[in-house]
Amino acid sequence: MRRCCDGSPTQMDENRNMNMWAFIFLYIVGLHTCQVTEKDPSTQMYYAKLTIEKSAIANITNKLTPLVDDSCTVDNIQRTTTCKPVSAYTECTCESGHKWGDNVCQFNEACCGSDTCTFPQDSAHMCVSKTSVSVEGSFTMTGLDFRDCLADEMSQGFQNCNKQFLDEMKKVYSTLRGFDFLKITKYRIGSIVADFEMAIAYEVNSEDLINKSQILTIFLNASLHLETTGEYTCAYHQRSTSYDIAHKASAVMDVALLPIIHITTVPSFPRCQSTDDLAVLGKCEIRESIESYTVKWTSQNTEATIIPLKPDEPLEETVGYTAQAVVGCHRMPHKPQLTCTFHNRHNQSRKASVDINIIYVGDKFCRAEGEWKETKAGFTAVLKCKNTVGQRRRKCNDSAAWEEEVEVCVNVNVTNALQQASMVDIGVGLLDENVADLFSRFQNITNETEAINTFSNVQASVDVLVVLGYKLNSINNDTTVDDLLDSSSNLMAKSLAKSWNGTVEGNLSLAETYLGCFEKLIAASNITANNRKTNIEVDSCNKERGSICTNTAFGVTVKFDSADSGTVKTTGIKQLGKYLPQTDKKYKLNSIIVSTTAETKQLDSVKVEIDFKLERERPRNVEIKCVYWDNTTRQWSEDGCEWSGPWGSGGRCICSHLSSFAILMAREPIELAGLSEITFVGLSISVMSLVISLAIEFTVWSAVVKTNTLYLRHLAHVNISLCLLLADCCFLASSKPQNISETMCKTLVVLKHFCYLSMFFWMLCLSSTLLHQAVFLFHIVSKKDYLRFSLILGYACPLIIVVLTFLLCNGGTESLYYNSDTCWLVYNGLFKGSLHSFLVPVGIIVFLNVFSMLVVIMKLLDHPKSTETRCEKERMAAKTIMRTVILLTPIFGVTWIFGFGVTFFDLSSGDLASVANYAFSLLNSFQGLFILLTTCLGDTQTREALLNRFQKKVDSSISESSTKLDTT
């Protein structure tokens, strides 16, 4: 064992008589010292190998404490090997996570690839960790403190220098967990270069290794070149019921990097002004790297002379290698080309080529403009982005005119995050730690939305999620999951809305790419509780067989029912729906996107019930669709989903599969085929019919109002026709609301509201008169009293209703009193909206009119039994009922009963609503015609008076003609 306090090594007796022990256990013991030096404040750590008998296992720490100084602590005791005596040998077995080291394999090849190995009785070896790491590196010292290390190895100066240098390194590196050994392999000239090797028994924490190395470089005033290598093992098994053969091989992997090369020519488009040769500079740029490359230049399709130049000084983390080529100005069948090839230390190579696009004499080109240099027609000029990564492009079209600049520049931090994402699983460091570190940085990067508010930056950010979506099968760290949700939510910020417009490779929209990779990451994440961010909320539940799983995201409730069990996750995503492509412009998204995934991938049957909160309230007769995102058609699809209402403030969807769901709402209300045409034709005919009806009334007025009863009835007919005529004209004037002003729309709504109400109140006056006459046969009402009563009921009552409604709706405010899309009153549901100031009075009046009509019919049927036979009575009764219904239905407004069906039945609810709409339009648009037919042409007295009027005119004309004839 090595004593830790003074650093002097002592060896425990490992060769005791093991025949006395049934088992022997070998341990790695970590010994820490609290000794602090002025030069190095870090705690020193040493590791010792301990052989112990089974009976002494209990409370090992207490047994070891007396062996060390009080300033030292003992921890991290790990059992590596178990040994037991077998005949004349010792059989040792490696514990889990350990293996036989290279020295054992060289001593006994049978031990390689096997956990158990046999040794001579008087010796035993210890297994090493499977995650051990070898480190090679070199320190370059610029000072003279260690110049004696270049002296002869046998000299005292070398011995002192070497010990001093080694001690300083051990003070720092020995504090690494699992530190095994460190040795200086040689010293070289180049200032003073010390090559060293170090072994670490466990996985090395890359950040810890970097931090220790930085401390050492500062103390030694040196620069460091470091390489870590890990040992990789592959195994091939042959198994059957009778044997199991394992073939294993292991090797140390030394990875040498190859660069990403950006090659250009300077100038990009060399222009020939004569036949003289041109000097063109070829330039290959790579990111600054610790790799040492050999660069070679070649040329193709040209007689160019290549003159390699020295590498440029590093600039903005890049290194440039240049070469000068001399090319001719005579046209060649193929474009001249330059190629640079980079070779690493393993003689692996990567090349990049660039065409030399020469502007020959007579060629069209765009002249220099600001930063943009001369560019050949039909080609695109390229500039490096300023303070970012990427390119700016500007095309010189075939007409030698500059087009608009296209910028593809990415924030440096986003670029670094993307590169880090591509390397999280290459074997350097633990995957979980790499991912945790990446998402922590990525969350901070995306939180600065102003710095990434371009399409290129958002695309690169989404690419980070895409790469991780392919690489990660599970994310179990809660902090990592939280950072994932934070960064994904940041990308959905409203301030980035304009940066989401564009397509990526394969013509996929950026939103589609985001949705696909985000669903993968959520499925891989261990989420057990509700996680809410600004634009993303995730909820999960653990479904047991026979139970229903309920999740909530942004107020959207999702119920999942399936025979399978497992974790069910629901994710609500704001803003994303605005960026997904939608070819059907008749519909627009009216909800957030809700994605539901289940732990069980293959589900036999599933029922997903989603209660959405609509972002915009659904207007009447506007169709709603429950949809999911179909990755095959790249569109919203209704397959397997149906909407089950309610039609008001929410929307319930029931789907038979898992996906990302949303609600689409039609931009325009449903239009029934031919309904508008029926309405326009009917209203036009009604207007003409009402004009004729009023003309007839004025023509025969003196002839038909000879009694009070007839006066009262015809007065009502005239006012009903007049109100309906004005209302129909206003309806026709507002039939296309988009073509009239808002003020005109509001005015027409007020007029229609008043005129239609006034029509119904005059209908009530008429029905009241007929009811009074039918019940009180001998009671006579004076014209003056009836006129006063009718004017108050027919005009004052509707006026009061309209004025009160207008004032209560904040002075006729749009969406409160009227709807500008329909130029009519507002209906927001049962007893909600200004339309009820029309529906309630009309409903009461129609009810009273129907009651009056029934009383009139009953009175007409009530006559002496002896007047006719029974059959004749039934026949006359049927005629009387039919005639009364035909005559009174239009003038009493009974057909408006269908209007209640139009109001309460939404067109998206089924065929009943369509029948009600057609019936209402057919009956009420022709109401003026029906009034003409029933009150004028269908009334015997009016018809006779009209005929007499015409007859008198004819007789008067004939008489006048005869008189003139006699006179002559």
Short mmCIF file of C-alpha atoms in Angstrom, two decimals, residues 543-549 559-566 568 598 600 602-608 658:
data_model
loop_
_atom_site.label_atom_id
_atom_site.label_comp_id
_atom_site.label_asym_id
_atom_site.label_seq_id
_atom_site.Cartn_x
_atom_site.Cartn_y
_atom_site.Cartn_z
CA LYS A 543 -52.79 3.58 -17.31
CA GLU A 544 -53.76 0.28 -15.78
CA ARG A 545 -55.83 -2.33 -17.56
CA GLY A 546 -59.52 -1.51 -17.54
CA SER A 547 -59.01 2.10 -16.47
CA ILE A 548 -59.35 5.37 -18.38
CA CYS A 549 -56.35 7.67 -18.50
CA LYS A 559 -59.34 10.78 -22.09
CA PHE A 560 -57.56 7.66 -23.31
CA ASP A 561 -59.29 4.27 -23.24
CA SER A 562 -57.61 1.08 -24.41
CA ALA A 563 -57.23 -2.50 -23.32
CA ASP A 564 -53.46 -1.99 -23.13
CA SER A 565 -51.65 -0.53 -20.15
CA GLY A 566 -48.64 1.74 -19.80
CA VAL A 568 -49.81 7.82 -21.76
CA ALA A 598 -48.63 5.71 -25.49
CA THR A 600 -47.40 0.56 -26.04
CA GLN A 602 -49.02 -1.34 -31.27
CA LEU A 603 -52.53 -0.86 -29.92
CA ASP A 604 -55.35 -3.24 -30.87
CA SER A 605 -58.07 -0.69 -30.26
CA VAL A 606 -58.12 2.76 -28.74
CA LYS A 607 -60.59 5.53 -28.04
CA VAL A 608 -59.32 9.06 -27.54
CA LEU A 658 -53.11 8.24 -31.59
#
